[in-house]
PDB file of C-alpha atoms in Angstrom:
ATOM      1  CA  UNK Y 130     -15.544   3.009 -11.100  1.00 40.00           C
ATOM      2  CA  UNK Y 131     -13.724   5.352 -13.597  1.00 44.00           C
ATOM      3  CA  UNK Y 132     -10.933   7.619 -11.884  1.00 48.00           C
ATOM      4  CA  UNK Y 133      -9.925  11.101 -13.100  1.00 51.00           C
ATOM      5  CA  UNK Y 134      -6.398  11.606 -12.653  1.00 51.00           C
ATOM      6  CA  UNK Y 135      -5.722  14.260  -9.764  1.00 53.00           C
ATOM      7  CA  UNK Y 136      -4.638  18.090 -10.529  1.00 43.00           C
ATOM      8  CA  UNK Y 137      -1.188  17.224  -9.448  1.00 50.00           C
ATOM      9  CA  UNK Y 138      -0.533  14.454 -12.024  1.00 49.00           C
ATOM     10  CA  UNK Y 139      -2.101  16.808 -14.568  1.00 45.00           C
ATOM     11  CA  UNK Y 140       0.471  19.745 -13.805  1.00 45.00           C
ATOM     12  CA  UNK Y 141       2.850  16.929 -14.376  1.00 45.00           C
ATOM     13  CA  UNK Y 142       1.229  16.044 -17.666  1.00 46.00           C
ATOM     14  CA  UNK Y 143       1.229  19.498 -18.528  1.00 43.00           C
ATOM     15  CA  UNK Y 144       4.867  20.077 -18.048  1.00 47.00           C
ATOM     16  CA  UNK Y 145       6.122  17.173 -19.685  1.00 47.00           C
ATOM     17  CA  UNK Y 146       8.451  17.548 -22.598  1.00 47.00           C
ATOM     18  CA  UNK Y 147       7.193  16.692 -26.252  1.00 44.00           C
ATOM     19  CA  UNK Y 148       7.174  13.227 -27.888  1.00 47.00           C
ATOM     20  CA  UNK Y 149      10.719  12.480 -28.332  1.00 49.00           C
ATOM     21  CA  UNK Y 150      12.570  14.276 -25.560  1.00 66.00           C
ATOM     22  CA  UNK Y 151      12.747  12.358 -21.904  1.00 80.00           C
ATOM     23  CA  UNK Y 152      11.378  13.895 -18.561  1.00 93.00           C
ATOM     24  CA  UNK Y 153      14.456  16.213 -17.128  1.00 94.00           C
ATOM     25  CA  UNK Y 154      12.393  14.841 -13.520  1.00 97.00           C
ATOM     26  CA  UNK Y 155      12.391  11.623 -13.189  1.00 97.00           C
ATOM     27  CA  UNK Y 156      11.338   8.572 -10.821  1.00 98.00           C
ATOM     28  CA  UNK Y 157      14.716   7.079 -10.896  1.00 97.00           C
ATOM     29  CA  UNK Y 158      18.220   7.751 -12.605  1.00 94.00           C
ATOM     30  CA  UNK Y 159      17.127   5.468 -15.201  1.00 93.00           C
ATOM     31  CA  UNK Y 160      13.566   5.373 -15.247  1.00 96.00           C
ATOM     32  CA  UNK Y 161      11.071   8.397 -16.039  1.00 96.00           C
ATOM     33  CA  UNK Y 162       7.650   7.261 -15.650  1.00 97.00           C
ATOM     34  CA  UNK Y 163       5.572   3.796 -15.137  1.00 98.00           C
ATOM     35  CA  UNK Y 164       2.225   2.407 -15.672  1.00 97.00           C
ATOM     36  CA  UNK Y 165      -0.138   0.876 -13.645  1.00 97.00           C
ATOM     37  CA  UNK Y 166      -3.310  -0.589 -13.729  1.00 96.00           C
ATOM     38  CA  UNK Y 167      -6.137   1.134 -11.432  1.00 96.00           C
ATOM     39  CA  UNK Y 168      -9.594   0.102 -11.852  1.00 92.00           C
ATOM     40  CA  UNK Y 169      -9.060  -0.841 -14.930  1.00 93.00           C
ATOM     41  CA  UNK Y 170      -7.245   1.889 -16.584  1.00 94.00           C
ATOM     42  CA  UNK Y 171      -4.043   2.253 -17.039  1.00 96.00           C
ATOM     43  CA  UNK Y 172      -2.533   5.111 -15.031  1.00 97.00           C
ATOM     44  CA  UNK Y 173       0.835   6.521 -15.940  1.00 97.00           C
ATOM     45  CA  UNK Y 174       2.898   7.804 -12.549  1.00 98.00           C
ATOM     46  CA  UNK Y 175       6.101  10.487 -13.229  1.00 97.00           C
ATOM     47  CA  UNK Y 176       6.974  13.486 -11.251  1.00 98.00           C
ATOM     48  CA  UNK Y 177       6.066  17.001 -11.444  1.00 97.00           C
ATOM     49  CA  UNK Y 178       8.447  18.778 -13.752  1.00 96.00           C
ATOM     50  CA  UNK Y 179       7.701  21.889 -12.065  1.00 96.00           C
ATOM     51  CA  UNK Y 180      11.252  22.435 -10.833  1.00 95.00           C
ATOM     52  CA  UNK Y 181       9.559  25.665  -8.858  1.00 96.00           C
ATOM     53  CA  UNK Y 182       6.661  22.867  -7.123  1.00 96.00           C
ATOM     54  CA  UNK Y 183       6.442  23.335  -3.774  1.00 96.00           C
ATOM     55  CA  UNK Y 184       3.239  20.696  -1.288  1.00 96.00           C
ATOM     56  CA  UNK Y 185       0.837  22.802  -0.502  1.00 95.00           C
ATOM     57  CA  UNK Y 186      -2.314  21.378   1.591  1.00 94.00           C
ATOM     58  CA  UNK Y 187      -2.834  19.192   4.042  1.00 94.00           C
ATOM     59  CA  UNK Y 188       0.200  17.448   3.659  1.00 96.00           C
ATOM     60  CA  UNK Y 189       2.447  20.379   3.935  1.00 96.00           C
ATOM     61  CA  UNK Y 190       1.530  20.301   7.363  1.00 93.00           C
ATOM     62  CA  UNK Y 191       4.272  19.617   9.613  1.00 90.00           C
ATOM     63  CA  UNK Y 192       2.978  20.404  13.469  1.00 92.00           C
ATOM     64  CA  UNK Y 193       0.031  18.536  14.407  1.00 93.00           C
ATOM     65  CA  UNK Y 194      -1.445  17.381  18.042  1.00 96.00           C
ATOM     66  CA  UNK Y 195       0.588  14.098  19.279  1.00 96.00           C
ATOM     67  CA  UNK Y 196      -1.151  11.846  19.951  1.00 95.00           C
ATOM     68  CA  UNK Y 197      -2.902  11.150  17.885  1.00 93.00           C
ATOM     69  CA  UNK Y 198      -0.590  12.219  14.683  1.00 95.00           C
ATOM     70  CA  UNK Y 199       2.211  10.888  16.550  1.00 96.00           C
ATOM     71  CA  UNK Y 200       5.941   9.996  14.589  1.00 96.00           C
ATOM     72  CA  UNK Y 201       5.455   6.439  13.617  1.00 97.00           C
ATOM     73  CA  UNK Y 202       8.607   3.744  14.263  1.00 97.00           C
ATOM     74  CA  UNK Y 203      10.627   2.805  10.952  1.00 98.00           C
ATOM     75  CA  UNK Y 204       9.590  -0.291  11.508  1.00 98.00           C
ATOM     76  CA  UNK Y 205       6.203  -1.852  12.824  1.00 98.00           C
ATOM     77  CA  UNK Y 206       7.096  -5.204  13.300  1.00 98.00           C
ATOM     78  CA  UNK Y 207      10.955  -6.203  13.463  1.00 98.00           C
ATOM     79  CA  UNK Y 208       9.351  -9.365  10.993  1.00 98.00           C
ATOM     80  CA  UNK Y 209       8.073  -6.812   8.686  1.00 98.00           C
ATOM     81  CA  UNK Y 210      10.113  -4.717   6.107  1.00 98.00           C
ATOM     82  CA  UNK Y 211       9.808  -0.963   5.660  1.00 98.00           C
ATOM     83  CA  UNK Y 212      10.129  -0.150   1.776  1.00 98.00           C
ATOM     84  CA  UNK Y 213      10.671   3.104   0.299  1.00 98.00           C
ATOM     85  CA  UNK Y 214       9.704   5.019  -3.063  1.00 98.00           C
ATOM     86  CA  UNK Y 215      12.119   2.971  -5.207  1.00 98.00           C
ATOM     87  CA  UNK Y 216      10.772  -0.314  -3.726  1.00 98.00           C
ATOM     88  CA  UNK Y 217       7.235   0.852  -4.241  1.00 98.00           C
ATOM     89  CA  UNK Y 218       7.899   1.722  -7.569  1.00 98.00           C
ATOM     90  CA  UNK Y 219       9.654  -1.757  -8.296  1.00 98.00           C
ATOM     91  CA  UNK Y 220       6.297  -3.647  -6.743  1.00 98.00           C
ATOM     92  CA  UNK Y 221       3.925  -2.004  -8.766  1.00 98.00           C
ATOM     93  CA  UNK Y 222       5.831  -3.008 -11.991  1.00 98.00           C
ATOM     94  CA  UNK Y 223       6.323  -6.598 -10.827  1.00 98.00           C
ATOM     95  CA  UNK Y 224       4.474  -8.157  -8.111  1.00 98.00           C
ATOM     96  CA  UNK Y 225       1.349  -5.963  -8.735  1.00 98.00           C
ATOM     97  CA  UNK Y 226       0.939  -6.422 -12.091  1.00 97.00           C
ATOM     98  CA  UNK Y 227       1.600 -10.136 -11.570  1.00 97.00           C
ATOM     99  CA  UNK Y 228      -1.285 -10.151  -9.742  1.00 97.00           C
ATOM    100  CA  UNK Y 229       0.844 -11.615  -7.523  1.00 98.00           C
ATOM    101  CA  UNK Y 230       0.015  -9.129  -4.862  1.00 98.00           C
ATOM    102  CA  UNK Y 231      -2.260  -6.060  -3.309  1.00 98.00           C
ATOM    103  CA  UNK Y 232      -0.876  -2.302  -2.667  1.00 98.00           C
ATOM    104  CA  UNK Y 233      -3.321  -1.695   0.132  1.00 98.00           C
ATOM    105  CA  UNK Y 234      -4.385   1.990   1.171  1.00 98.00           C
ATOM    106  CA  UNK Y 235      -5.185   1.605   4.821  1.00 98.00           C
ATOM    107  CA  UNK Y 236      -7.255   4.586   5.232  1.00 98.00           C
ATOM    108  CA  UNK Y 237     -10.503   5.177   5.994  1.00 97.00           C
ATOM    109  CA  UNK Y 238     -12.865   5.220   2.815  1.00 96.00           C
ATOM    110  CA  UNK Y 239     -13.147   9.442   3.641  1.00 96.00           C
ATOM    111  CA  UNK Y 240      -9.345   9.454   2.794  1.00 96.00           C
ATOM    112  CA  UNK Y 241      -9.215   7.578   0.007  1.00 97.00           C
ATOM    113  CA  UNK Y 242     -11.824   9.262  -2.062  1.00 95.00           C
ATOM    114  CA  UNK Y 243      -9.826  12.121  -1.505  1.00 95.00           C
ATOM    115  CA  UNK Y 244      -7.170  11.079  -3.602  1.00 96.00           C
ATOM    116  CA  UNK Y 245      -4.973   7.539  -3.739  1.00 98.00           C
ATOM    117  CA  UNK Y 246      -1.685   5.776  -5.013  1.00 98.00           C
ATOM    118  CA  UNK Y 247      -2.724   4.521  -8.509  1.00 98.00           C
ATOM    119  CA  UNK Y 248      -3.061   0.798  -8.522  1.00 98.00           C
ATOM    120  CA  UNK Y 249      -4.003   0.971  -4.155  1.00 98.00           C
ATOM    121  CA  UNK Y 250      -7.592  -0.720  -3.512  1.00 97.00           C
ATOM    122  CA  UNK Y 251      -8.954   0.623  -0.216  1.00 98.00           C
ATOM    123  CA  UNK Y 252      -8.872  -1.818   2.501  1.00 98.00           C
ATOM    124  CA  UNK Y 253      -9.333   0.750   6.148  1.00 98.00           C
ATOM    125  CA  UNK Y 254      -7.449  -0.552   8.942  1.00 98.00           C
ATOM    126  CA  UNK Y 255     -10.614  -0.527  10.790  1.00 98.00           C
ATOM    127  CA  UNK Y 256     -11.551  -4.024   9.250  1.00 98.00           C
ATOM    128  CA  UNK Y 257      -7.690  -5.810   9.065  1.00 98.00           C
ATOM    129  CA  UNK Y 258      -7.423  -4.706  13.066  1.00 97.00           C
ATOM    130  CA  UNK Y 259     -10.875  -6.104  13.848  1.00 97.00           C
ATOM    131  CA  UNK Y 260      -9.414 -10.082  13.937  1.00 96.00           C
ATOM    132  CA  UNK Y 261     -12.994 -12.514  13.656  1.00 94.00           C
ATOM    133  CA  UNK Y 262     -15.290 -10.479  11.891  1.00 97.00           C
ATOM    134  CA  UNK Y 263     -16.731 -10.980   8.628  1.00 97.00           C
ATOM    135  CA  UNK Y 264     -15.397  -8.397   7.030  1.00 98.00           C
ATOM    136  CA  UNK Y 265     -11.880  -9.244   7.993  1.00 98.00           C
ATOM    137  CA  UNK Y 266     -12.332 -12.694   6.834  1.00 98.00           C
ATOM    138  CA  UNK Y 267     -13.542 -11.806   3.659  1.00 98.00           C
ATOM    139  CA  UNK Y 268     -10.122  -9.582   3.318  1.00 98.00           C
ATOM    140  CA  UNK Y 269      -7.914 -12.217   4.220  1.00 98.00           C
ATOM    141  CA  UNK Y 270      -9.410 -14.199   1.664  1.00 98.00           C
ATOM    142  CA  UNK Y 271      -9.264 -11.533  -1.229  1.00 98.00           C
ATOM    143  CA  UNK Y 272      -5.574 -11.879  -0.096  1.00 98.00           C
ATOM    144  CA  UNK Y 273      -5.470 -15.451  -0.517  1.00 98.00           C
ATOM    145  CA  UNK Y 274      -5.730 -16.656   2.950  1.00 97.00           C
ATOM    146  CA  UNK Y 275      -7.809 -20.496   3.024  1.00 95.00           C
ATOM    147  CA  UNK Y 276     -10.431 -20.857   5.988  1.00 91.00           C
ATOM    148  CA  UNK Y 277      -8.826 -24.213   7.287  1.00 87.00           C
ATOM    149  CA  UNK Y 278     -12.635 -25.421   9.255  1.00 72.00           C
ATOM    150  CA  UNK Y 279     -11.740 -28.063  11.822  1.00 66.00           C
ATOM    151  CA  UNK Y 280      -8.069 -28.663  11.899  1.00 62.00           C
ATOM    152  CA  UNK Y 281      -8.014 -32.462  13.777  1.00 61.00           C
ATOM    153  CA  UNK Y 282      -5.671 -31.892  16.739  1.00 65.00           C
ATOM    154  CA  UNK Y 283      -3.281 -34.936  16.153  1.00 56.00           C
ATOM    155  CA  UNK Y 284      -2.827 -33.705  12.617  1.00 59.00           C
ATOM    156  CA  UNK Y 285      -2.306 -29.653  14.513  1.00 61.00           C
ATOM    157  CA  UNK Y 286       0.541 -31.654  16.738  1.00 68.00           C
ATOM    158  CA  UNK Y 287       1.939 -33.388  14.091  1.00 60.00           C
ATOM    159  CA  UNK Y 288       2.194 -29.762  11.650  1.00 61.00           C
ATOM    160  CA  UNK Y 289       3.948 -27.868  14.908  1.00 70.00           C
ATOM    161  CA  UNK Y 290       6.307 -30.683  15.418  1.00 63.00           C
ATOM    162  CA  UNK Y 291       7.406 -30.236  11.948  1.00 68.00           C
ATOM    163  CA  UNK Y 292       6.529 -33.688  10.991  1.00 55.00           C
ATOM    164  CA  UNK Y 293       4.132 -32.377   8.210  1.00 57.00           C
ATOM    165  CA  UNK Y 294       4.055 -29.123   6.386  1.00 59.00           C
ATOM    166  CA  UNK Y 295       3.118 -26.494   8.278  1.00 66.00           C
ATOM    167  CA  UNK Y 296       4.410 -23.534   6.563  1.00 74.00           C
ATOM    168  CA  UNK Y 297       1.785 -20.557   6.912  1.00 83.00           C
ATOM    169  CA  UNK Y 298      -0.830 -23.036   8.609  1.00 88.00           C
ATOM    170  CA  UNK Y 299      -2.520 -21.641  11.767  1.00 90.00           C
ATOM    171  CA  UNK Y 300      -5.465 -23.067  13.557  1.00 87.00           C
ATOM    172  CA  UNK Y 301      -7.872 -21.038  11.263  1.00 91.00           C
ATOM    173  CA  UNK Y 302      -5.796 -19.916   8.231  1.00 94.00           C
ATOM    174  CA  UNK Y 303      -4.000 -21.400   5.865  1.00 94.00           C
ATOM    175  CA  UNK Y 304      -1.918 -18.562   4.131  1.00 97.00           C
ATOM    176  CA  UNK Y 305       0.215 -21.164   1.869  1.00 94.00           C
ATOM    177  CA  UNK Y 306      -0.444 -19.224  -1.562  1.00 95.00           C
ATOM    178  CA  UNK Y 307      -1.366 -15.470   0.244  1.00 97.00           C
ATOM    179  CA  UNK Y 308      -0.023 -12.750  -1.891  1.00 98.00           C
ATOM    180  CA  UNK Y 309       2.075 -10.198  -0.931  1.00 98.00           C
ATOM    181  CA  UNK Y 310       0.965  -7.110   0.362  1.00 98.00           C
ATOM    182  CA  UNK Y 311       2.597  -3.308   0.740  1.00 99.00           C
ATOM    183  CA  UNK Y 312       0.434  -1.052   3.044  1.00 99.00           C
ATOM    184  CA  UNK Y 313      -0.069   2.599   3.520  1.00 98.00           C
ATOM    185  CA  UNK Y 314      -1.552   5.264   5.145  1.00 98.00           C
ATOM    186  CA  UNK Y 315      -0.604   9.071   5.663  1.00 98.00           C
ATOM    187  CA  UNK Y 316       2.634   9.085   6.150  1.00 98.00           C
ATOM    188  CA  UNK Y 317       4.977   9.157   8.967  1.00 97.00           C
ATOM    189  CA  UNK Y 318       2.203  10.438  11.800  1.00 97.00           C
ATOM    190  CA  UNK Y 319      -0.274   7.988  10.476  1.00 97.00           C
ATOM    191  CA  UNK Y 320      -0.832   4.950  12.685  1.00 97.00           C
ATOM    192  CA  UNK Y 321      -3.745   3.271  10.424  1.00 98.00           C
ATOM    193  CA  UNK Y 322      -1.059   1.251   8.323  1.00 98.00           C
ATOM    194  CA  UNK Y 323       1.024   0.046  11.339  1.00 98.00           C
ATOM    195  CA  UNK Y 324      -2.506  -1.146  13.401  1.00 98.00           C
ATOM    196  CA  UNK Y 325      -3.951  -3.162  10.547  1.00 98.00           C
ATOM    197  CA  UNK Y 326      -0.405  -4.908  10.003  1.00 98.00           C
ATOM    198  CA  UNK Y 327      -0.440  -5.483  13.607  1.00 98.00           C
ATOM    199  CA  UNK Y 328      -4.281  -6.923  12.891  1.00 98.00           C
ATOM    200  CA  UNK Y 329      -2.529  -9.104  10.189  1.00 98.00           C
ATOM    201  CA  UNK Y 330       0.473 -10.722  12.207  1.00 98.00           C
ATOM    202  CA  UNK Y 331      -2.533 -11.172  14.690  1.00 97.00           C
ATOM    203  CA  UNK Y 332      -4.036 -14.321  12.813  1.00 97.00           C
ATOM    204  CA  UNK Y 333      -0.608 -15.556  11.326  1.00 96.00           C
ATOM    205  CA  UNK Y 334      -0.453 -13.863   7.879  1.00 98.00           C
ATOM    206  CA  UNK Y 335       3.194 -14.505   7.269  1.00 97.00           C
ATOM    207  CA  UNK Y 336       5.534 -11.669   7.834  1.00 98.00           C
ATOM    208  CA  UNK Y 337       7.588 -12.138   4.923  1.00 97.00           C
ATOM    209  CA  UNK Y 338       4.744 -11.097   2.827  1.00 98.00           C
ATOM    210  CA  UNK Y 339       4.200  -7.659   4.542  1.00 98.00           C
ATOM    211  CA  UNK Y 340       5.038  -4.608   3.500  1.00 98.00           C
ATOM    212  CA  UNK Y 341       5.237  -0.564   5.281  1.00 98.00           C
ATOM    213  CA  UNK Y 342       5.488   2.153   2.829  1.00 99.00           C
ATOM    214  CA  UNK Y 343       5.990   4.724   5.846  1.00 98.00           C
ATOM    215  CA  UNK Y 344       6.212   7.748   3.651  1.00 98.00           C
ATOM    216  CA  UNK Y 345       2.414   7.291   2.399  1.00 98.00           C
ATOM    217  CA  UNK Y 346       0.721   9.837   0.832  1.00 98.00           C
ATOM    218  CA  UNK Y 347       2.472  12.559   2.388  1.00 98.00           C
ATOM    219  CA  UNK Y 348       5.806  11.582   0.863  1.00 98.00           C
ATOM    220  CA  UNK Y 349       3.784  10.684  -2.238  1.00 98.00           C
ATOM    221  CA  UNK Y 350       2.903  13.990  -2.719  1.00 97.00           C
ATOM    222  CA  UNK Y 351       5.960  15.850  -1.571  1.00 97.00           C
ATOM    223  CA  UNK Y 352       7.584  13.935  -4.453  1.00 97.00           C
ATOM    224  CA  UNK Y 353       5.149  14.937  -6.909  1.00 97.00           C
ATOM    225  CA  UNK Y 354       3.749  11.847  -7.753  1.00 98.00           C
ATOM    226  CA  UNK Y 355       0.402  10.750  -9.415  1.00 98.00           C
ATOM    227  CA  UNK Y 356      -2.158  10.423  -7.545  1.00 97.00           C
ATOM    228  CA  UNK Y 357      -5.642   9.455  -8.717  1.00 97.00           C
ATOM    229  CA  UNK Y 358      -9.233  10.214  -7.371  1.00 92.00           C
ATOM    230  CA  UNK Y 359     -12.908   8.772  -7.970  1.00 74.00           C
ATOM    231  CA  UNK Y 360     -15.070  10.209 -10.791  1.00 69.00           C
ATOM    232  CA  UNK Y 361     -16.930  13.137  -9.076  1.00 48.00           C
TER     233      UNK Y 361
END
C-alpha cells in the first residue's frame, strides 16, 4: 500500500535548508536525517526545524483517566531492554534494514492508520497476547519462530539437561534463527506494547531479542519526527 508522508514530516521538509547546507535540527550530534524502507518506499526521518514547534493533538495530552492510561514501568520484563530514540534510530539503520529484524507497532489497526513510525508493520497486541491462536502462530512465524510438531520426550530431557542444544527450543517453538524485534505503542500510558511482550516471553521467544521503545508515538512526535500514514 503506498503511504503519504504525514503533515508533520512535511513541515519538516518544508523547513529544511537548501541543497548544500546541513539541518541546524538534527537526530543526533552527528547525524541529520536517515532513511528507511516502509512499504516499499524509502522514507527519509529528520526533525522539525521549526525551532517555534510546539505537539499539539492528542499527544499533547498529559492528564488522562488511570487506569486505563496508566504510567507504564521502564522496564516490562527485567529480561527485556528498554531502548530510547538514539537506539531506535541505530536499529532502523542496521538490524532493520538487514532484514535482520521487525520494528513492531503494537497498536490496534485504528491507531496505526492514523499515523506510524516509518519502517513499523502493524502487529496489535491483541494477537501476540492471545498465546495458541492462529493468528499468533502465524506472527511468531513471520518472526522466525519454527513450529517444532512432536518433540520426543527423551530427546525434551536430554535438550533441558543440556546434553543437546537447546538454545531457544521450547516444547512448541523453536526460536533458534527468530529476529529481533523493538515494540511500540503510545507512549508511556500505553500498556499494548508491554502486554504483547508479556504474550511473547509467554511461549519462550528469547528475551534477548526483545525490545521496548517506551516513548512510542508520543515521544515520536514531541520530537518532531516523521511519521507516515496510509494513502487516503
Amino acid at each position: 500500500m503506498a503511504v503519504l508522508i504525514s503533515i508533520l514530516s512535511l513541515q519538516a521538509f518544508a523547513d529544511e535548508p537548501q541543497a548544500g547546507k546541513e539541518l541546524e535540527i538534527k537526530l543526533t550530534g552527528n547525524q541529520s536525517y536517515l532513511h528507511v524502507i516502509h512499504k516499499g518506499q524509502s522514507v527519509r526521518v529528520q526533525r522539525v526545524q521549526d525551532p517555534e514547534y510546539v505537539l499539539k493533538g492528542y499527544y499533547a495530552k498529559t492528564a488522562r483517566k488511570c487506569p486505563p492510561f496508566c504510567l507504564q514501568p521502564m522496564q516490562v520484563d527485567p529480561r527485556v531492554a528498554t531502548v530510547g530514540e538514539v537506539e531506535l534510530f541505530d536499529f532502523m539503520q542496521t538490524t532493520l534494514r538487514d532484514d535482520r529484524g521487525f520494528l513492531i507497532d503494537a497498536r490496534t489497526p485504528e491507531w496505526f492508520e492514523r499515523g506510524t513510525i516509518p519502517g513499523s508493520i502493524n502487529i496489535p497486541f491483541t494477537v501476540l497476547s492471545k498465546v495458541g491462536t492462529p493468528e499468533n502462530d502465524d506472527a511468531l512465524k513471520l518472526f522466525g519462530g519454527k513450529s517444532r510438531g512432536e518433540v520426543g520426550a527423551f530427546s525434551r530431557k536430554l535438550e533441558k539437561m543440556g546434553i543437546i542444544n537447546s538454545e531457544g527450543k521450547t516444547d512448541k517453538w523453536d526460536f533458534s534463527n527468530a529476529k529481533e524485534l523493538v515494540l511500540w505503542c503510545n507512549g508511556p500510558e500505553c500498556g499494548q506494547s508491554p502486554r504483547a511482550i508479556k504474550g511473547l516471553l509467554s511461549v519462550g521467544y528469547p528475551a534477548n531479542k526483545i525490545f521496548y521503545y517506551r516513548g512510542g508515538m508520543q515521544l515520536w512526535q514531541l520530537w518532531g519526527l516523521t511519521t507516515v500514514v496510509p494513502e487516503g
